[in-house]
Coordinates of C-alpha atoms and ligand atoms in Angstrom, one line a residue:
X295 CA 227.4 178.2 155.3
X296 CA 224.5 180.9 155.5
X297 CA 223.0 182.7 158.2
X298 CA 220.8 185.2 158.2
X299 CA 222.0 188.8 159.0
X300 CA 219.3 191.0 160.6
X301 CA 221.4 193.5 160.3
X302 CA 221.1 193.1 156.0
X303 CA 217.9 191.2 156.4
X304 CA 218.9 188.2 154.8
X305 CA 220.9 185.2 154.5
X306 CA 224.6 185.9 153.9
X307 CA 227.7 183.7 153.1
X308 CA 229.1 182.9 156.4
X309 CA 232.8 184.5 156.1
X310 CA 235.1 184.6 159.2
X311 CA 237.3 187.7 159.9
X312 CA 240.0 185.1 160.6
X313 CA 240.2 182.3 158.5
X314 CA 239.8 179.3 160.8
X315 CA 238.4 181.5 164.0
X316 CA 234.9 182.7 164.9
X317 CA 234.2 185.2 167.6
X318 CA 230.8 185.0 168.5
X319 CA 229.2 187.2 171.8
X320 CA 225.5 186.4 173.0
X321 CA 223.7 188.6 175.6
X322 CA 223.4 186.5 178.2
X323 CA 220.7 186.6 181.6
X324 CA 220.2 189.3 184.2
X325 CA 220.6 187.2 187.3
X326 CA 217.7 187.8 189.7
X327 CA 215.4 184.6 189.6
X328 CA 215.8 181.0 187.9
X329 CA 216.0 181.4 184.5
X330 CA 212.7 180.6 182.7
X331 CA 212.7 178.8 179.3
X332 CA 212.4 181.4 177.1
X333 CA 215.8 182.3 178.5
X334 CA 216.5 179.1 177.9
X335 CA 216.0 179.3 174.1
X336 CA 219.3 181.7 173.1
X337 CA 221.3 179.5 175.1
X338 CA 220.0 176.6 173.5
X339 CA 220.4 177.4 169.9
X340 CA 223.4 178.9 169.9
X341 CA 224.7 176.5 171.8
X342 CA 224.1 174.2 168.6
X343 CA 225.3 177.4 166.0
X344 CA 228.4 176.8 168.1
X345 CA 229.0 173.2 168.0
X346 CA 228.2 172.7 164.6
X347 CA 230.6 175.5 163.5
X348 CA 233.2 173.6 165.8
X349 CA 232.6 170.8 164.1
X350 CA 233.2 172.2 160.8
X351 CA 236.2 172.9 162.2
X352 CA 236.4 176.5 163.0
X353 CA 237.9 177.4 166.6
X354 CA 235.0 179.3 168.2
X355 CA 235.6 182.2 170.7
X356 CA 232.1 182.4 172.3
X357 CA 231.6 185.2 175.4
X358 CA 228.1 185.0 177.0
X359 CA 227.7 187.7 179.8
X360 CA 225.8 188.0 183.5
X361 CA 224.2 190.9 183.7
X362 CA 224.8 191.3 188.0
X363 CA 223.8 195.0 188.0
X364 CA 220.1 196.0 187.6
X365 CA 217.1 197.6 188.9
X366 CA 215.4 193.7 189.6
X367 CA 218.5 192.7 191.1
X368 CA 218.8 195.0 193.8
X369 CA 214.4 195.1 194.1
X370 CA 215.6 191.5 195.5
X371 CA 218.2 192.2 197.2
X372 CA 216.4 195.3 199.3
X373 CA 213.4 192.3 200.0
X374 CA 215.8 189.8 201.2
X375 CA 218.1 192.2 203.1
X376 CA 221.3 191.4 201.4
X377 CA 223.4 193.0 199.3
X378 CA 222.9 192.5 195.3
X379 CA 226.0 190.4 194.9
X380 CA 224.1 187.5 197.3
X381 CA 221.3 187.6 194.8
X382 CA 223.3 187.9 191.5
X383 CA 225.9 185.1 192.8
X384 CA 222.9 183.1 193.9
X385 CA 221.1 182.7 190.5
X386 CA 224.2 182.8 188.2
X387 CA 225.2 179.5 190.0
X388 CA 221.7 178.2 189.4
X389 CA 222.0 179.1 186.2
X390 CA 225.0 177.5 185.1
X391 CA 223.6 174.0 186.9
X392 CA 220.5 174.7 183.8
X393 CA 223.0 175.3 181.5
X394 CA 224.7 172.3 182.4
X395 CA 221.9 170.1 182.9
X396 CA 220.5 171.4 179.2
X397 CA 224.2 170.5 177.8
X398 CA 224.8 174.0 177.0
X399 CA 228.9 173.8 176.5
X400 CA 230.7 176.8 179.0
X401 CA 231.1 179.7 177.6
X402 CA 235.0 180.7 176.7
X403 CA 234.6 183.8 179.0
X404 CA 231.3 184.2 181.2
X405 CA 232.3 188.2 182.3
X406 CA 230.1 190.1 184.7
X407 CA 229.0 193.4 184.7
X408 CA 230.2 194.4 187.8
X409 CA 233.5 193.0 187.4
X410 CA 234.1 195.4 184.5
X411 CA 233.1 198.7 185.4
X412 CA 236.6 200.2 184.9
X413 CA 236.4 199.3 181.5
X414 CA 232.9 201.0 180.8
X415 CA 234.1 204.0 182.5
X416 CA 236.7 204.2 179.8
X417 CA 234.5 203.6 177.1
X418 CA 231.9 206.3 178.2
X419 CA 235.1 208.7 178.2
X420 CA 235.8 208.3 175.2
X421 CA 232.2 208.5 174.2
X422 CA 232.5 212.3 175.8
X423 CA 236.0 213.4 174.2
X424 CA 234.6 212.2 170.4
X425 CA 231.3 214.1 171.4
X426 CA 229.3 210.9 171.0
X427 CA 228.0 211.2 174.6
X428 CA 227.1 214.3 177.0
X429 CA 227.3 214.8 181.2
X430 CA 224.0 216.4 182.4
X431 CA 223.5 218.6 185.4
X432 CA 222.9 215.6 188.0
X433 CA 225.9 213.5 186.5
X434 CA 223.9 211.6 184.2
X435 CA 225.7 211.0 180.8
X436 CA 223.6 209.8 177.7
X437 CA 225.0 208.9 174.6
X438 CA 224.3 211.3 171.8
X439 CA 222.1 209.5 169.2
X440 CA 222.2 212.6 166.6
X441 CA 225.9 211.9 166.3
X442 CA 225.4 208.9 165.5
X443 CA 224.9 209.0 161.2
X444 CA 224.4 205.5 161.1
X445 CA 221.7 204.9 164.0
X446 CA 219.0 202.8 163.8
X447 CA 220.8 200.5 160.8
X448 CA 219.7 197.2 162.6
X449 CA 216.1 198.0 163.5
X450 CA 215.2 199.6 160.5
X451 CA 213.0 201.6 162.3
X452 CA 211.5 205.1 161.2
X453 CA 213.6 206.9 163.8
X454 CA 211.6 210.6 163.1
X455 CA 208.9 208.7 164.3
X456 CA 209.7 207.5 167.5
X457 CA 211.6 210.6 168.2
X458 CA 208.5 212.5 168.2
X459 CA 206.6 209.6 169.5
X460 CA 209.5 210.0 172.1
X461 CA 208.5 213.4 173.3
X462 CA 205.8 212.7 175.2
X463 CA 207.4 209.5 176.5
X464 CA 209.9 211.2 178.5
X465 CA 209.9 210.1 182.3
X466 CA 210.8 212.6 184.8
X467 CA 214.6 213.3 185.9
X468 CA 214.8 212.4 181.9
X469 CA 214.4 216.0 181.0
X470 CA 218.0 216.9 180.4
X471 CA 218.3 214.4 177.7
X472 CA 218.5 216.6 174.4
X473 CA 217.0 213.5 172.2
X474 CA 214.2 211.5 173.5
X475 CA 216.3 208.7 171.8
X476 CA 219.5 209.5 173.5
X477 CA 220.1 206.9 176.2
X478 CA 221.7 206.0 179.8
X479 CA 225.7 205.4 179.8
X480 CA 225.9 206.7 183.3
X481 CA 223.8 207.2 186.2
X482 CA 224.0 208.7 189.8
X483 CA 223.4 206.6 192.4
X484 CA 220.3 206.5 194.5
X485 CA 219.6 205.5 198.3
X486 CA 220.2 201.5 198.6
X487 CA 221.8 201.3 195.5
X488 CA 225.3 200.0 195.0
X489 CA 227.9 202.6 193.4
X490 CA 231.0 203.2 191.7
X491 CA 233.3 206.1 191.7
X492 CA 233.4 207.7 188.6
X493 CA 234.3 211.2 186.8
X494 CA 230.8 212.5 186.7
X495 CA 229.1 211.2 189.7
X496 CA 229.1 208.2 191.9
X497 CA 226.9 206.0 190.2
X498 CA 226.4 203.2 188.0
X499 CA 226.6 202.3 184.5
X500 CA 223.6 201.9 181.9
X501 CA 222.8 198.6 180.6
X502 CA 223.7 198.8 177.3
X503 CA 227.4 199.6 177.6
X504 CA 228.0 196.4 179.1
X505 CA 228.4 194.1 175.5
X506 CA 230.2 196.8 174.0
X507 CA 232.7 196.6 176.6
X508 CA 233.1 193.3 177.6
X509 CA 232.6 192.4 173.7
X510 CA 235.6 194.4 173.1
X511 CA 237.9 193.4 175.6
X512 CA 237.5 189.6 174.9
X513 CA 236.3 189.7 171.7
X514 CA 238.4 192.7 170.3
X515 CA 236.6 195.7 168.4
X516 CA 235.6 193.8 165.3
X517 CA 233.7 190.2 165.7
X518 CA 231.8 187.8 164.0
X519 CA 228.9 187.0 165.3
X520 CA 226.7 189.1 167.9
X521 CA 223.3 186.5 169.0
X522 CA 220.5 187.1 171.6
X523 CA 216.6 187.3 171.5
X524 CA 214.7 189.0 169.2
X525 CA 213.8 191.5 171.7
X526 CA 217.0 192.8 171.6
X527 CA 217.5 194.3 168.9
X528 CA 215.9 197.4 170.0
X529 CA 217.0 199.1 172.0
X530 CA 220.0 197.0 173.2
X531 CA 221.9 196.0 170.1
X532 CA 221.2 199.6 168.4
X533 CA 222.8 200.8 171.2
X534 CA 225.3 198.8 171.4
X535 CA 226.3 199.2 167.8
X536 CA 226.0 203.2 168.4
X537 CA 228.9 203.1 171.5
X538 CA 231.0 200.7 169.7
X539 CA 231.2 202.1 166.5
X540 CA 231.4 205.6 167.4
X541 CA 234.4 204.9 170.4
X542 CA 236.3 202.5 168.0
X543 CA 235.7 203.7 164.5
X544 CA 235.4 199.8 163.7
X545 CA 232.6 197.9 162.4
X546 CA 230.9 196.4 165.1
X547 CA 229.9 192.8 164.9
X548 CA 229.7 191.5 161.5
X549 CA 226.8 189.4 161.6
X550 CA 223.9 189.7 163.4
X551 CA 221.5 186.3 164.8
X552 CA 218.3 186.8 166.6
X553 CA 216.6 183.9 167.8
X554 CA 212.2 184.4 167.9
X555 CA 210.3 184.4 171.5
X556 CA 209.0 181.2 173.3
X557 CA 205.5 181.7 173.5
X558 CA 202.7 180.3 175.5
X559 CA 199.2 180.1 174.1
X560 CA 200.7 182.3 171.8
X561 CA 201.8 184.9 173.7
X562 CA 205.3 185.9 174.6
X563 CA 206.5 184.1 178.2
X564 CA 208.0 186.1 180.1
X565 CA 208.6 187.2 183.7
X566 CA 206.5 190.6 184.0
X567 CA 203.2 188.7 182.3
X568 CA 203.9 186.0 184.9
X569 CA 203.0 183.2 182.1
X570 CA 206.4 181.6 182.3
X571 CA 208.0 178.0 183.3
X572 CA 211.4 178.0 184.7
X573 CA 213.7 175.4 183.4
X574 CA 213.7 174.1 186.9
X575 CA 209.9 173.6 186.4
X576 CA 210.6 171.7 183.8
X577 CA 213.1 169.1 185.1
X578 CA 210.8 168.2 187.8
X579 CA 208.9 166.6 185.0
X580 CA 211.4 165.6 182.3
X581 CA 215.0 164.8 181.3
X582 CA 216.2 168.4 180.3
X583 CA 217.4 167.0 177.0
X584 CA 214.0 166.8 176.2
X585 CA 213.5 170.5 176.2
X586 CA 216.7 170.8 174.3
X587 CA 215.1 168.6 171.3
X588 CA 212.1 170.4 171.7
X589 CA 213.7 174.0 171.1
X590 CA 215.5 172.2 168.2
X591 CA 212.8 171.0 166.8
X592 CA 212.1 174.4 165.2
X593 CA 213.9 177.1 163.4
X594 CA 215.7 179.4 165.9
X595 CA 214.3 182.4 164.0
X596 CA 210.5 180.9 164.5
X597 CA 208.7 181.7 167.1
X598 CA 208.0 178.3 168.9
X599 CA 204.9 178.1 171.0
X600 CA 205.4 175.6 174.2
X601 CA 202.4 173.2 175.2
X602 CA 202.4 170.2 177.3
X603 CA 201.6 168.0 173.9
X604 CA 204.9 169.9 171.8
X605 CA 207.2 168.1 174.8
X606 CA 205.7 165.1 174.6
X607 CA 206.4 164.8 170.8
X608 CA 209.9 165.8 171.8
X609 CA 210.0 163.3 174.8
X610 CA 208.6 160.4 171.8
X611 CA 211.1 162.3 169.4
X612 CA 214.7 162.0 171.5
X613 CA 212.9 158.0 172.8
X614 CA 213.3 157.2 169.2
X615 CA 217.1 158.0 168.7
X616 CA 218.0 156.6 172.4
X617 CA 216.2 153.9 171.7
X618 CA 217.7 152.8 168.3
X619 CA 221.8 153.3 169.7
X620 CA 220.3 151.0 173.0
X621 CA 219.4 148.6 170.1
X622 CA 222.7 149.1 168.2
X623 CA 224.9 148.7 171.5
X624 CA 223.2 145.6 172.2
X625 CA 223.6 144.3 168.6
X626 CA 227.4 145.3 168.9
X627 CA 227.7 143.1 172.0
X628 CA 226.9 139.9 169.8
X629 CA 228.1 141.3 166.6
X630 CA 230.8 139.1 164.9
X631 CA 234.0 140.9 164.3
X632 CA 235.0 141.6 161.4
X633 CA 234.7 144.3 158.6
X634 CA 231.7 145.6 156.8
X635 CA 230.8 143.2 153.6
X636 CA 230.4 144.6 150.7
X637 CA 226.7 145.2 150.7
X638 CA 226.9 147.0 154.1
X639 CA 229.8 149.1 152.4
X640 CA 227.2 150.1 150.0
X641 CA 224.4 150.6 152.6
X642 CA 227.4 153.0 154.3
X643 CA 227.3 155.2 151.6
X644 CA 223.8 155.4 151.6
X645 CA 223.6 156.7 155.0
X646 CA 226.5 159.3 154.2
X647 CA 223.8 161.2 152.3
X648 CA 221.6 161.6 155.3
X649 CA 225.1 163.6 157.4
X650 CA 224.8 165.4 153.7
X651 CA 221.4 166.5 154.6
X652 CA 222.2 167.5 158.2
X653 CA 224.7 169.3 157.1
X654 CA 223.2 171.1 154.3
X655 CA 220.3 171.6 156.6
X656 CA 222.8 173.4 159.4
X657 CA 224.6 175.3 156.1
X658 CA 221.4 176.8 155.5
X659 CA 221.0 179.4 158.7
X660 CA 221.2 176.9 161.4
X661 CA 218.0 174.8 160.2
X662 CA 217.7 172.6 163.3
X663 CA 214.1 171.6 162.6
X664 CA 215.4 169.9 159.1
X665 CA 218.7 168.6 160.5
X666 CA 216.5 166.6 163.0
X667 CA 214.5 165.5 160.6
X668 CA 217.9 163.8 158.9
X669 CA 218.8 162.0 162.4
X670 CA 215.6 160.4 161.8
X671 CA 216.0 159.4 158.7
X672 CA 219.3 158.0 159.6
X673 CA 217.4 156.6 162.7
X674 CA 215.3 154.4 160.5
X675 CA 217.6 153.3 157.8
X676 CA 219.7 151.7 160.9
X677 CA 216.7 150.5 162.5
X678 CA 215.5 148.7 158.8
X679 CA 219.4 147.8 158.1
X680 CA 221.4 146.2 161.2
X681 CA 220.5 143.0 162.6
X682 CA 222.3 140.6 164.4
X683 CA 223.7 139.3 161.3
X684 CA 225.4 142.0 160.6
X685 CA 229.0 143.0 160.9
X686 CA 230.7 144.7 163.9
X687 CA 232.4 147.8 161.8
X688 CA 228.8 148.2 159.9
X689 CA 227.3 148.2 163.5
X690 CA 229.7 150.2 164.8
X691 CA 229.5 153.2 161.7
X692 CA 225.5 153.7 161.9
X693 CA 225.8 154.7 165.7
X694 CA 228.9 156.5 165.4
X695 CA 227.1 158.5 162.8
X696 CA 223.8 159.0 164.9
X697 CA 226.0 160.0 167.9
X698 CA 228.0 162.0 166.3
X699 CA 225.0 164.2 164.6
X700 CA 222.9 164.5 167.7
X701 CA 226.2 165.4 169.7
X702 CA 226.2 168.8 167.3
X703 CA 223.0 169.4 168.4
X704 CA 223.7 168.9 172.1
X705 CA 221.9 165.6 172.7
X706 CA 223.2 162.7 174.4
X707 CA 221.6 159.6 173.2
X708 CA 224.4 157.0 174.1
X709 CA 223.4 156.1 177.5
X710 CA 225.9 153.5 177.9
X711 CA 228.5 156.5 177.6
X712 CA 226.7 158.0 180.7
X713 CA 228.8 157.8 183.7
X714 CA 227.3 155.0 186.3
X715 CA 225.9 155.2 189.6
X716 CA 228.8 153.1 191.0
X717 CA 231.0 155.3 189.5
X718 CA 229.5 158.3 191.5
X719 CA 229.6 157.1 194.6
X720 CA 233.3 155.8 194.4
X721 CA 234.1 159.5 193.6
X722 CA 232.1 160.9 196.0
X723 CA 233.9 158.2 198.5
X724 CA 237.2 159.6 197.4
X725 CA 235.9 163.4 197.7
X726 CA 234.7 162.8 201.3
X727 CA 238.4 161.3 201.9
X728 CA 240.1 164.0 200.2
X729 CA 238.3 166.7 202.2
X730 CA 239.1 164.9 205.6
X731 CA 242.4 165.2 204.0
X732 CA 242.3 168.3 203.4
X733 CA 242.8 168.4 199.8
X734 CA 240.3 170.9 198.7
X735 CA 241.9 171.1 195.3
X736 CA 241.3 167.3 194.9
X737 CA 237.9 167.7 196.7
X738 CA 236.5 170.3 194.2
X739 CA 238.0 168.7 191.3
X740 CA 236.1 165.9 191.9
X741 CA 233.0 168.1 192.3
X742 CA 233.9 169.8 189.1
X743 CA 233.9 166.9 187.4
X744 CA 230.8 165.4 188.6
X745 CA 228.9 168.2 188.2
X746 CA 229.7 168.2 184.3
X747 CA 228.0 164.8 183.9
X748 CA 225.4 166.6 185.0
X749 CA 225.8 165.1 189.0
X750 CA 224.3 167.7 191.4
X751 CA 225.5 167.1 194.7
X752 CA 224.4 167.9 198.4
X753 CA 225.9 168.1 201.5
X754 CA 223.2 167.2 204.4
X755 CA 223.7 165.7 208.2
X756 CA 223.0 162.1 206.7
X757 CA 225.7 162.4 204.7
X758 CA 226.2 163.4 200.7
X759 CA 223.1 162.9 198.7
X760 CA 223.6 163.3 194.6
X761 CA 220.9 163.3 192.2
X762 CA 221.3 164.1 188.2
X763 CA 220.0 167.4 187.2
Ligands
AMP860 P1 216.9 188.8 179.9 O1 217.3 188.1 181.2 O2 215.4 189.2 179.9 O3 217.8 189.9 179.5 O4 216.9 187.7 178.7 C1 218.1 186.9 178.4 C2 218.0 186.4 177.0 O5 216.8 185.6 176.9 C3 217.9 187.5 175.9 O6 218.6 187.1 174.8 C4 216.4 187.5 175.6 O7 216.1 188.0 174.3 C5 216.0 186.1 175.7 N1 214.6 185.8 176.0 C6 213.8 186.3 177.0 N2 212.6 185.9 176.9 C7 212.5 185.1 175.8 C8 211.4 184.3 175.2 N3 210.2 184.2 175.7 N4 211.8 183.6 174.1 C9 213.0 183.6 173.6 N5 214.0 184.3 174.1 C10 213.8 185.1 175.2
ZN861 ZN1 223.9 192.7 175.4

């Protein structure tokens, strides 16, 4: 398997630190609004990195973080009158029902900022005793960039450049940095602002230190893969890189994925130019898988620009699979038993070379775009082959084979395997005894597991009402 390695600039043999083991960490949301789709798009695609490298067999470690400490966050929180946690606990559950509802898998660990502040505090020490990092007059401590030989290896940028392009750039209470490069590990707190103690002020940490931390601790020092937008690789992953490596002497993150921006009439969507769709938008007007296909439907490095006519390509798209397993379940209902003949044997073999092409699609750097063009392929040979005279087991391979492909790439196209609406409400039923019951445990279980078919559910006076998401 290839990927490509911005960190090298191109694609590189895929070769575990561990044999068997991948340990893979992708910058995840800050939590202060519904997540829009361009968010939408790391989760998405490496979401489908992940599956298909579980499903060559490799036990994946994958750490996706909330980023619950920020200057939007608590903008929201001072509007609303609550404290930051209401508004960061608020849209990281909203975001997990999009997650869910686009059948991105749970992460191993989903860690928090502020839930690991400890831990950054000990990394910015360190940072200070190797002389990577400095404490200004007010408490601030930047991390030392000139210390750093190695800085700016991922950007490839012309670092003299923006240094003196820097100069100018610096904002006021910035004026004790002694690099206009050199960035935030540590800050002193402001009015409103929520705080930590600390060794240099009360305050509260930078962004960047986050990943290195939490990669670190749940990752360990050295990992595989390290994914998120193209956006960040500068600043964020440089800076990452620059606290990791100079705290633990180890190289960073081995590989290096960066998936391109969903634009809108070709320009960039995102929340400050107010030219974005929320994934919630979205669902009001289609099944969610729909957008899944559609970010598939390109190559995670592309950029991909969204227009009402892409989705409904994607909607005809996914129709076409879900529609040819519907026709293969209801040829399996009146199928003979019995196994393939020897002709279908053959015709099996032929369709073995379209999971070839998949696969050698995925080997290549993730190519989504070709390995859905292979599910169609396949789509049509079992369309042109099975017909009610065919056998069971013959039946039976062909949509094993479409499931099992569009399952690496997160779709669901067996709808038969959906749960039912009877089935719903007898659980609901059983929840609504369990609470009277008092079993919580049983009670949330039972939520639990309805919510990962995708089963929202709502407490109102008329009762429970449940809707998918
Ligand atoms: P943020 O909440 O802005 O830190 O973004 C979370 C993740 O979404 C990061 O990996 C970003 O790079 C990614 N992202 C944000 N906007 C877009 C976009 N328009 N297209 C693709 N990825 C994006
Ligand atoms: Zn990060």
């Amino acid at each position: 398997m290839k990927v490509f390695n911005t960190l090298s600039r191109q694609k590189e043999e895929f070769v575990p630190l561990q044999e068997g083991k991948v340990s893979m960490y992708v910058c995840g949301p800050t939590v202060y609004n519904l997540i829009h789709i361009g968010n939408a798009r790391p989760m998405i695609v490496f979401d489908t990195a992940r599956r298909y490298m579980e499903h060559k067999g490799y036990a994946v470690n994958y750490v996706s973080n909330f980023t619950d400490v920020d200057d939007k966050i608590i903008k929201k929180a001072n509007e609303e009158g609550v404290e930051p946690s209401v508004i960061s606990e608020r849209y990281i559950e909203e975001c997990k029902k999009d997650m869910k509802a686009l059948n991105v898998k749970e992460a191993t660990t989903h860690p928090k900022a502020t839930e690991e502040i400890g831990g950054m505090i000990d990394m910015i020490q360190t940072l200070i005793d190797k002389d990577h990092a400095y404490v200004a007059q007010d408490g601030t401590v930047y991390y030392k960039t000139r210390s750093f030989k190695e800085y700016g290896k991922l950007s490839h940028k012309n670092l003299d450049d923006l240094r003196s392009g820097g100069r100018s750039l610096l904002v006021s209470g910035e004026d004790q940095k002694q690099d206009p490069l050199d960035f935030v590990l540590w800050k002193p707190k402001k009015e409103g602002e929520p705080y930590w103690e600390s060794p240099w002020c009360e305050g509260r940490p930078g962004w960047h230190i986050e990943c290195s931390v939490m990669s670190k601790k749940y990752l360990g020092e050295e990992i595989d893969i390290h994914a998120g937008g193209e956006d960040l690789i500068f600043p964020h992953h440089e800076n990452e890189i620059a606290q990791s490596e100079a705290a633990n002497g180890k190289e960073f993150a081995k590989y290096w994925l960066h998936n391109g921006f969903l634009n809108i009439d070709n320009k960039k969507m995102s929340k400050s130019l107010g030219n974005f769709f929320t994934v919630r938008d979205i669902s009001e007007k289609y099944d969610l898988q729909v957008l899944r296909f559609f970010m598939l439907s390109a190559h995670y490095r592309s950029p991909l620009n969204f227009s009402a006519d892409l989705m409904e390509a994607a909607k005809n798209g996914l129709d076409r699979i879900v529609t040819s397993v519907a026709n293969l379940n209801y040829l399996l209902e009146n199928a003979a038993d019995g196994e393939a003949a020897e002709k279908e044997q053959t015709l099996l073999k032929e369709a073995e070379g379209y999971i070839t092409k998949f696969d050698e699609a995925m080997d290549d750097d993730f190519n989504t775009a070709d390995a859905v063009s292979a599910i169609f392929e396949l789509v049509k040979f079992a369309n042109t082959n099975a017909s009610g005279a065919s056998s069971k087991a013959f039946i039976q391979a062909l949509k094993d084979e479409i499931v099992m492909l569009s399952d690496i790439c997160g779709l669901i196209v067996d709808k038969k395997e959906e749960i039912l609406d009877t089935e719903i409400e007898a659980l609901i039923q059983e929840r609504q005894e369990a609470r009277k019951a008092k079993n919580f445990a049983r009670a949330d279980e039972i939520r639990d597991t309805l919510a990962a078919q995708g089963i929202i559910l709502e407490d109102t006076r008329e009762g429970v009402k449940w809707k998918r998401a």
